[in-house]
Structure formats: C-alpha cells, structure tokens
Coordinates of C-alpha atoms and ligand atoms in Angstrom, one line a residue:
X11 CA 33.4 26.1 73.8
X12 CA 30.2 28.0 72.9
X13 CA 30.6 30.0 69.7
X14 CA 29.1 33.5 69.7
X15 CA 28.9 35.9 66.7
X16 CA 28.2 39.6 67.0
X17 CA 26.5 41.0 63.9
X18 CA 26.9 44.6 65.2
X19 CA 29.1 46.3 67.8
X20 CA 28.0 45.1 71.3
X21 CA 29.3 47.0 74.3
X22 CA 32.3 45.5 76.0
X23 CA 30.8 45.6 79.4
X24 CA 28.3 42.9 78.1
X25 CA 30.8 40.8 76.2
X26 CA 33.1 40.7 79.2
X27 CA 30.4 38.7 81.0
X28 CA 31.0 35.7 78.9
X29 CA 33.3 33.2 80.6
X30 CA 36.3 31.6 79.0
X31 CA 34.0 28.9 77.8
X32 CA 32.7 31.3 75.1
X33 CA 34.4 32.3 71.9
X34 CA 33.0 35.7 70.9
X35 CA 35.0 35.8 67.7
X36 CA 33.2 33.0 66.0
X37 CA 32.0 33.1 62.4
X38 CA 28.3 33.5 61.8
X39 CA 28.0 30.0 60.4
X40 CA 29.6 28.3 63.4
X41 CA 27.8 30.3 66.1
X42 CA 25.4 28.8 68.6
X43 CA 24.4 32.3 69.7
X44 CA 24.1 35.6 67.8
X45 CA 24.1 39.1 69.3
X46 CA 22.6 41.7 67.0
X47 CA 21.4 45.3 67.1
X48 CA 20.1 46.6 63.8
X49 CA 21.6 44.2 61.2
X50 CA 18.8 42.9 59.0
X51 CA 18.6 39.1 59.4
X52 CA 15.6 38.3 57.2
X53 CA 17.6 37.1 54.2
X54 CA 20.4 35.4 56.2
X55 CA 20.8 31.6 56.0
X56 CA 20.5 30.4 59.6
X57 CA 22.8 27.4 60.4
X58 CA 21.6 24.3 62.3
X59 CA 24.1 25.1 65.0
X60 CA 22.2 28.2 66.0
X61 CA 20.4 28.0 69.3
X62 CA 19.6 31.7 70.2
X63 CA 19.7 35.2 68.9
X64 CA 19.7 38.2 71.3
X65 CA 18.7 41.6 70.1
X66 CA 20.4 44.3 72.2
X67 CA 17.4 46.6 72.0
X68 CA 13.6 46.4 72.0
X69 CA 12.4 46.3 68.4
X70 CA 12.8 42.9 66.6
X71 CA 11.6 43.8 63.1
X72 CA 15.1 43.0 61.7
X73 CA 14.8 39.4 62.8
X74 CA 12.6 36.7 61.1
X75 CA 10.8 35.5 64.3
X76 CA 8.7 32.8 62.8
X77 CA 11.5 31.3 60.7
X78 CA 13.6 31.2 63.9
X79 CA 10.8 29.6 65.9
X80 CA 10.4 27.0 63.2
X81 CA 14.1 26.2 63.4
X82 CA 14.0 26.0 67.2
X83 CA 16.1 29.2 67.5
X84 CA 15.0 31.3 70.5
X85 CA 15.0 35.0 70.0
X86 CA 15.4 37.4 72.9
X87 CA 15.2 41.2 73.2
X88 CA 16.0 43.5 76.1
X89 CA 12.8 45.3 77.1
X90 CA 13.4 48.3 79.2
X91 CA 17.2 48.3 79.0
X92 CA 17.2 51.4 76.7
X93 CA 13.9 52.9 77.9
X94 CA 15.3 55.8 79.8
X95 CA 17.4 56.8 76.8
X96 CA 14.4 56.8 74.5
X97 CA 12.3 58.6 77.1
X98 CA 14.8 61.5 77.2
X99 CA 14.9 61.5 73.4
X100 CA 11.1 61.8 73.2
X101 CA 11.2 64.7 75.6
X102 CA 13.9 66.4 73.5
X103 CA 11.7 65.7 70.4
X104 CA 8.8 67.5 72.0
X105 CA 10.9 70.5 72.9
X106 CA 12.5 70.7 69.4
X107 CA 9.0 70.7 68.0
X108 CA 7.8 73.4 70.3
X109 CA 10.8 75.8 70.3
X110 CA 12.7 76.5 67.1
X111 CA 16.0 75.7 68.6
X112 CA 17.2 74.1 65.3
X113 CA 16.2 77.1 63.3
X114 CA 17.9 79.4 65.7
X115 CA 21.1 77.4 65.7
X116 CA 21.0 77.4 61.9
X117 CA 20.7 81.2 61.9
X118 CA 23.7 81.5 64.2
X119 CA 25.8 79.2 61.8
X120 CA 24.7 81.3 58.8
X121 CA 25.7 84.6 60.6
X122 CA 28.8 83.4 62.4
X123 CA 31.0 85.9 60.4
X124 CA 28.9 88.8 61.6
X125 CA 31.0 90.8 64.1
X126 CA 27.9 92.3 65.6
X127 CA 26.1 88.9 65.9
X128 CA 25.1 89.5 69.6
X129 CA 23.1 92.6 68.5
X130 CA 21.7 91.0 65.4
X131 CA 20.6 87.9 67.4
X132 CA 18.3 90.1 69.6
X133 CA 16.5 91.3 66.5
X134 CA 16.5 87.9 64.7
X135 CA 15.2 85.8 67.6
X136 CA 11.5 86.6 67.2
X137 CA 11.5 84.4 64.1
X138 CA 12.4 81.4 66.3
X139 CA 9.9 82.0 69.2
X140 CA 7.9 78.9 70.3
X141 CA 5.5 77.5 72.8
X142 CA 5.9 75.8 76.2
X143 CA 4.8 72.2 76.7
X144 CA 3.5 72.8 80.2
X145 CA -0.3 72.6 80.3
X146 CA -0.5 71.0 76.8
X147 CA -2.1 67.6 76.2
X148 CA 0.2 64.7 75.4
X149 CA -1.2 61.4 74.1
X150 CA 1.0 58.3 74.7
X151 CA 0.0 55.3 72.5
X152 CA 1.5 52.2 74.0
X153 CA 2.4 52.2 77.7
X154 CA 5.2 49.6 77.8
X155 CA 8.6 50.2 79.3
X156 CA 9.2 53.4 77.2
X157 CA 5.7 54.7 77.0
X158 CA 5.2 54.7 80.8
X159 CA 8.4 56.6 81.4
X160 CA 7.5 59.2 78.8
X161 CA 4.0 59.6 80.4
X162 CA 5.4 60.0 83.9
X163 CA 8.1 62.5 82.7
X164 CA 5.5 64.5 80.9
X165 CA 3.4 64.7 84.0
X166 CA 6.4 66.0 85.9
X167 CA 6.9 68.6 83.2
X168 CA 3.3 69.8 83.8
X169 CA 1.6 68.3 80.8
X170 CA -1.8 66.7 80.8
X171 CA -1.2 63.1 79.8
X172 CA -3.6 60.7 78.0
X173 CA -2.4 57.1 77.9
X174 CA -3.7 54.4 75.6
X175 CA -2.7 50.7 75.7
X176 CA -5.2 47.9 75.3
X177 CA -2.5 45.4 76.5
X178 CA -1.4 47.3 79.6
X179 CA 0.5 44.9 81.9
X180 CA -0.2 45.0 85.7
X181 CA 3.4 46.0 86.2
X182 CA 3.2 48.9 83.8
X183 CA -0.1 50.0 85.4
X184 CA 1.6 50.0 88.9
X185 CA 4.5 52.2 87.5
X186 CA 2.2 54.7 85.8
X187 CA 1.5 58.0 87.5
X188 CA -2.1 58.1 88.7
X189 CA -2.4 61.5 86.9
X190 CA -2.2 59.8 83.5
X191 CA -5.8 59.7 82.1
X192 CA -6.7 56.2 81.0
X193 CA -8.0 56.3 77.4
X194 CA -10.0 53.4 76.1
X195 CA -10.5 54.6 72.5
X196 CA -7.4 55.7 70.6
X197 CA -9.6 58.2 68.7
X198 CA -9.9 60.2 71.9
X199 CA -6.1 60.7 71.8
X200 CA -6.3 61.8 68.2
X201 CA -9.1 64.3 68.9
X202 CA -7.9 65.7 72.2
X203 CA -4.1 65.9 72.2
X204 CA -1.7 68.6 71.1
X205 CA 1.3 66.1 71.1
X206 CA 1.1 62.4 70.2
X207 CA 3.9 60.0 70.8
X208 CA 3.8 56.3 69.6
X209 CA 5.4 53.5 71.6
X210 CA 4.1 50.2 70.0
X211 CA 6.1 47.5 68.2
X212 CA 6.0 47.3 64.4
X213 CA 3.7 44.4 63.5
X214 CA 1.2 43.7 60.7
X215 CA -1.5 44.9 63.0
X216 CA 0.2 48.2 63.8
X217 CA 1.6 49.1 60.4
X218 CA 0.2 52.5 59.2
X219 CA -1.9 52.8 62.4
X220 CA -1.5 56.6 62.4
X221 CA -3.2 57.2 59.1
X222 CA -5.5 59.7 57.2
X223 CA -8.5 58.8 59.4
X224 CA -6.5 59.6 62.5
X225 CA -5.1 62.9 61.0
X226 CA -8.6 63.9 59.9
X227 CA -9.9 64.0 63.5
X228 CA -6.8 65.7 65.0
X229 CA -6.7 69.3 66.0
X230 CA -4.9 71.7 63.7
X231 CA -1.2 72.0 64.7
X232 CA -0.8 68.6 66.3
X233 CA 2.8 67.4 66.9
X234 CA 3.5 63.7 66.1
X235 CA 6.5 62.0 67.6
X236 CA 7.7 58.7 66.3
X237 CA 10.7 57.1 68.0
X238 CA 9.2 53.6 67.6
X239 CA 9.4 52.5 63.9
X240 CA 8.7 54.4 60.7
X241 CA 6.1 51.9 59.4
X242 CA 3.7 52.9 62.2
X243 CA 2.9 56.2 60.5
X244 CA 1.4 56.4 57.0
X245 CA 4.0 58.7 55.5
X246 CA 1.9 59.8 52.5
X247 CA -0.9 60.8 54.8
X248 CA 1.3 62.7 57.2
X249 CA 2.8 64.6 54.3
X250 CA -0.7 65.7 53.4
X251 CA -1.5 66.4 57.1
X252 CA 1.5 68.7 57.3
X253 CA 0.5 70.5 54.1
X254 CA -3.0 71.0 55.4
X255 CA -1.9 72.3 58.8
X256 CA -3.3 69.4 60.8
X257 CA 0.2 68.4 61.8
X258 CA 2.6 71.2 62.8
X259 CA 5.7 69.0 63.1
X260 CA 6.5 65.3 62.6
X261 CA 9.5 64.4 64.7
X262 CA 10.7 61.0 63.5
X263 CA 13.8 58.9 64.5
X264 CA 13.6 57.2 61.1
X265 CA 15.1 58.8 58.0
X266 CA 14.0 57.2 54.7
X267 CA 13.4 58.3 51.1
X268 CA 10.1 59.9 52.1
X269 CA 10.9 61.5 55.5
X270 CA 14.5 62.7 54.9
X271 CA 13.5 65.8 52.9
X272 CA 9.9 66.1 54.2
X273 CA 8.8 69.7 54.8
X274 CA 7.7 70.2 58.4
X275 CA 9.5 67.1 59.7
X276 CA 12.4 67.0 62.1
X277 CA 14.3 63.8 61.1
X278 CA 16.8 62.3 63.4
X279 CA 19.1 59.3 62.5
X280 CA 17.7 56.7 64.9
X281 CA 19.4 58.1 68.0
X282 CA 16.7 57.2 70.5
X283 CA 18.7 54.5 72.2
X284 CA 22.2 55.8 71.3
X285 CA 23.6 56.6 74.7
X286 CA 26.5 54.9 76.4
X287 CA 24.2 53.9 79.3
X288 CA 21.6 52.3 77.0
X289 CA 24.1 50.4 74.9
X290 CA 25.7 49.1 78.1
X291 CA 22.4 48.1 79.6
X292 CA 21.2 46.3 76.5
X293 CA 24.5 44.4 76.0
X294 CA 24.5 43.2 79.6
X295 CA 20.9 42.1 79.5
X296 CA 21.3 40.4 76.1
X297 CA 24.4 38.5 77.2
X298 CA 22.9 37.4 80.6
X299 CA 19.9 36.0 78.8
X300 CA 22.0 34.1 76.3
X301 CA 24.2 32.6 79.0
X302 CA 21.1 31.6 81.1
X303 CA 19.7 29.9 78.0
X304 CA 22.9 28.2 77.0
X305 CA 23.8 27.0 80.5
X306 CA 20.4 26.4 82.1
X307 CA 17.9 26.3 79.2
X308 CA 16.0 29.1 80.8
X309 CA 14.1 31.5 78.5
X310 CA 13.7 35.0 79.8
X311 CA 12.4 37.8 77.5
X312 CA 11.9 35.8 74.4
X313 CA 9.8 37.2 71.6
X314 CA 9.1 34.0 69.7
X315 CA 9.1 31.3 72.5
X316 CA 7.4 31.4 75.9
X317 CA 9.3 32.4 78.9
X318 CA 10.3 29.4 81.0
X319 CA 12.6 29.5 84.0
X320 CA 13.5 26.5 86.2
X321 CA 16.6 28.1 87.7
X322 CA 19.7 25.8 87.8
X323 CA 19.5 22.1 87.4
X324 CA 19.8 20.2 90.7
X325 CA 19.3 16.7 89.2
X326 CA 21.6 14.5 87.1
X327 CA 20.3 15.8 83.8
X328 CA 18.2 18.5 82.1
X329 CA 16.7 18.3 78.7
X330 CA 15.1 21.2 76.8
X331 CA 12.6 20.7 74.0
X332 CA 11.4 23.3 71.5
X333 CA 8.2 22.0 70.0
X334 CA 4.9 22.9 68.3
X335 CA 2.1 23.8 70.6
X336 CA -0.1 20.8 69.5
X337 CA -1.8 18.0 71.5
X338 CA 0.0 14.9 72.8
X339 CA 3.6 16.2 72.5
X340 CA 4.1 16.3 76.2
X341 CA 2.6 12.8 76.8
X342 CA 4.9 11.4 74.1
X343 CA 7.9 13.1 75.7
X344 CA 7.1 11.7 79.1
X345 CA 6.5 8.2 77.6
X346 CA 10.0 8.3 76.0
X347 CA 11.4 9.0 79.5
X348 CA 9.3 6.2 81.1
X349 CA 10.2 3.7 78.4
X350 CA 13.9 4.4 79.0
X351 CA 13.5 4.0 82.8
X352 CA 14.3 7.7 83.4
X353 CA 12.4 9.4 86.2
X354 CA 11.2 13.0 85.7
X355 CA 12.0 14.9 88.9
X356 CA 10.7 18.2 87.7
X357 CA 9.1 19.5 84.5
X358 CA 7.9 22.8 83.0
X359 CA 5.9 23.3 79.9
X360 CA 5.0 26.7 78.5
X361 CA 3.4 27.7 75.3
X362 CA 3.2 30.9 73.2
X363 CA 1.0 30.9 70.1
X364 CA 2.1 28.1 67.8
X365 CA 5.2 27.2 69.8
X366 CA 5.9 25.6 73.1
X367 CA 8.9 24.8 75.3
X368 CA 9.4 22.0 77.7
X369 CA 12.2 21.5 80.2
X370 CA 12.7 18.3 82.1
X371 CA 15.0 17.7 85.1
X372 CA 15.6 14.0 85.0
X373 CA 17.2 11.2 87.2
X374 CA 20.1 10.6 84.8
X375 CA 21.7 12.4 81.8
X376 CA 19.8 11.9 78.6
X377 CA 21.6 9.5 76.3
X378 CA 21.9 9.8 72.5
X379 CA 19.1 7.3 72.2
X380 CA 16.8 9.4 74.4
X381 CA 17.6 12.5 72.3
X382 CA 16.9 10.5 69.0
X383 CA 13.5 9.3 70.3
X384 CA 12.5 12.7 71.5
X385 CA 13.6 14.3 68.2
X386 CA 11.4 11.7 66.3
X387 CA 8.2 12.9 68.0
X388 CA 5.8 14.6 65.7
X389 CA 5.8 18.3 66.5
X390 CA 9.3 18.3 68.2
X391 CA 11.5 21.0 66.6
X392 CA 14.8 20.8 68.6
X393 CA 16.0 18.8 71.6
X394 CA 18.9 19.9 73.6
X395 CA 20.8 18.2 76.4
X396 CA 21.4 21.2 78.8
X397 CA 23.1 19.2 81.6
Ligands
MLT405 C1 15.1 49.7 70.0 O1 14.4 49.0 69.2 O2 15.5 49.3 71.0 C2 15.4 51.1 69.6 O3 14.8 51.5 68.4 C3 16.9 51.3 69.5 C4 17.6 50.4 68.6 O4 17.0 49.9 67.6 O5 18.7 50.1 68.9

C-alpha cells in the first residue's frame, strides 16, 4: 500500500485515479507522497518515508525545494494545467482596471433603495466611464504556459503585445502569435507599455523585480497586473508610483498587509486558478505524475530534480537513485552492479544543478545488499527499488 496525504483539498477527479494500492487518507508522517496546493511546507518536518510531493498548481514557493532535494524527495508541479484559468483572470484584471465596473457596482449597491434608480443611474454613470483595451500596448513579462496564452488572447482583443522572456522555450515560441513583438530589454516594456502583466516564478533573482527604477521609466497612468506572486513587485515603490500617477491601477491577486488597503489597487483573494476546470486539471496532472514516479520511477515536471523518463520496466528489476551531481557517482553505481554479477540492460542519468537522478533496468531484482552498497556511495542520497 502506498500512503498519500493531501495537505489541501485536491479535486476528486484526480484522487479517483489512484488505484486500490493507494491509501489517500494517510497521516502526513506515514505518507510516501504528499499532494499540496497552498499549504506552507517550509517549517514542516519531512519524514524519511517521503518520496515525492506534487504541487497541484504552478508556483512552488510554499515548498522547501533544496531541503527536499537533499532528502531525495522529488517535487513536482503542474505547469500549464491552470494556465487558461489564469489567462482569463488576467484579461478580467485588465478590463477591471480599464472600466470602473467595480465602482459602478458599488454605486448600485449604495443606491439599491432608490425607487428611481434606473433614472439616477443614467446620470451617475459618467463617473464610472473608462477606456478600451483595444489598440493599447500590453507588455507580458515571462512567456511560459500562462504568459503565452495571455499574449495571444490580448492580440485577439486588438492589443499591441510586447513579450519579454530571456528563457523562452522552443515550444512556447511555436505557440506564440507572430504578432507578439519580441522584446530583448525589459526596460522597453516599462517605457512603452500601457499595461504590464508579470508571469515569472518567485525566486531570489525575481523578487522585487518591478521596482522604483522600473516605475521611474514608465509612462504616466500605466496599469500593472500581478497574478504571479506578490514578492515580484516592490510594494513600497508601487504605492509611491500610484501616488505620483505613474501607475493608474495595480491589480494584484495577492492581498497582504500592504496591498489590502492600498489606494489605487484592485486586490483579489488569489482567485487566478480558482476554477473548477483548473482545479480538476491540476489534480489529474499531479496524481498522474506521482503514480508514474511511484510505479515506474519516472520524473516528469519536477522542479528540484531533472526529468527522466524510461517508460515502464521491461527487465527483471529497476533501481532509481537520487544523488548529488558530482564526478564518479555513476561509475561507482555501475561497479556495484558489476561486482554483484548484475547486468545493466538500460540506464538513464540526468542532472539538474546540484542534483542528479539515475535509473537502471537490470537483469535481476536488486537485493538488499545491492541497495546497501549503492546507498553507501559518497554522493548518493536515496536508493529505491522500483521493480
Ligand atoms: C499557481 O501557482 O498555480 C497559481 O498561483 C494558483 C495557485 O496557487 O493555486
């Protein structure tokens, strides 16, 4: 039985994919696999039983990735599974920043007892007039699964779109409308665009990336949309930029002590991916990735280990080894097999930063002694007999 613990609600359509060999009601301590959405895991004690964590969503800033990698725990996310939901949310954010629909709705609520509200509305409405987004310039910073959908949708809505992504994948480039202007210096987005939306992960290198220097070169009245993570925008600087008129509206999906009451901000309670469809898609993708890892050792969409996919095992045994990305580990692994008279039929080794992963399909199932010898190799973190 494989023990699974859900730290947050995970859509049933995903959990139903687990066979009877999985117990999805396990305690956290006994779990071999964890499914999580937004629960903060940085201060949690991770048990030695734990093999994998799957984040049903894109952002993984709630998970201690290096601590997990050091313990041989593979962390997965579900890139693209909620991208359409976030895209629609960003388009809604742009429209809310352009037309005072929220102000107008508030006026109706305040005047709901007025028997003549239909007439009064015609007089009041001029206070809530706005602008169209057609013909305006939108800058998209980060053209991953979400950014590219936002860029293409904005083109379809008649906007002029500037796209910036120094790490653009070939796949993303293929999916991007040829009408999106390729921007090499992010400063050009800040200088040129009326609307700017951010779609990059929260990392040390991206924290506070939209800062005072960026606001200083923007046009007056720029709209900033942040459905990625609050830490990407310097909130002290944006408050000042709103006060000075550089920023007309800050639409953020992240309420916190600074943004919640911020004048000129539209603050939404992290609803970007909160659609039935996105929650289902993320749950299905997360569960499939966990099952493939547990049953086959394959790693697909990990954020702390390299991807490694050898399909299903067709030999008598398969061993998976999480290890440090340092010289001589692979030769020592193959020596152990040779010394034990085991033939390696197929092997894959992949690395990512400081960590690496090796899978070996072998001529006989690995014995306890093979596992002990592999585990004793300097740099080996975790050895698992998959088959
Ligand atoms: C994500 O990271 O996938 C989105 O922000 C939505 C979420 O956190 O669930």
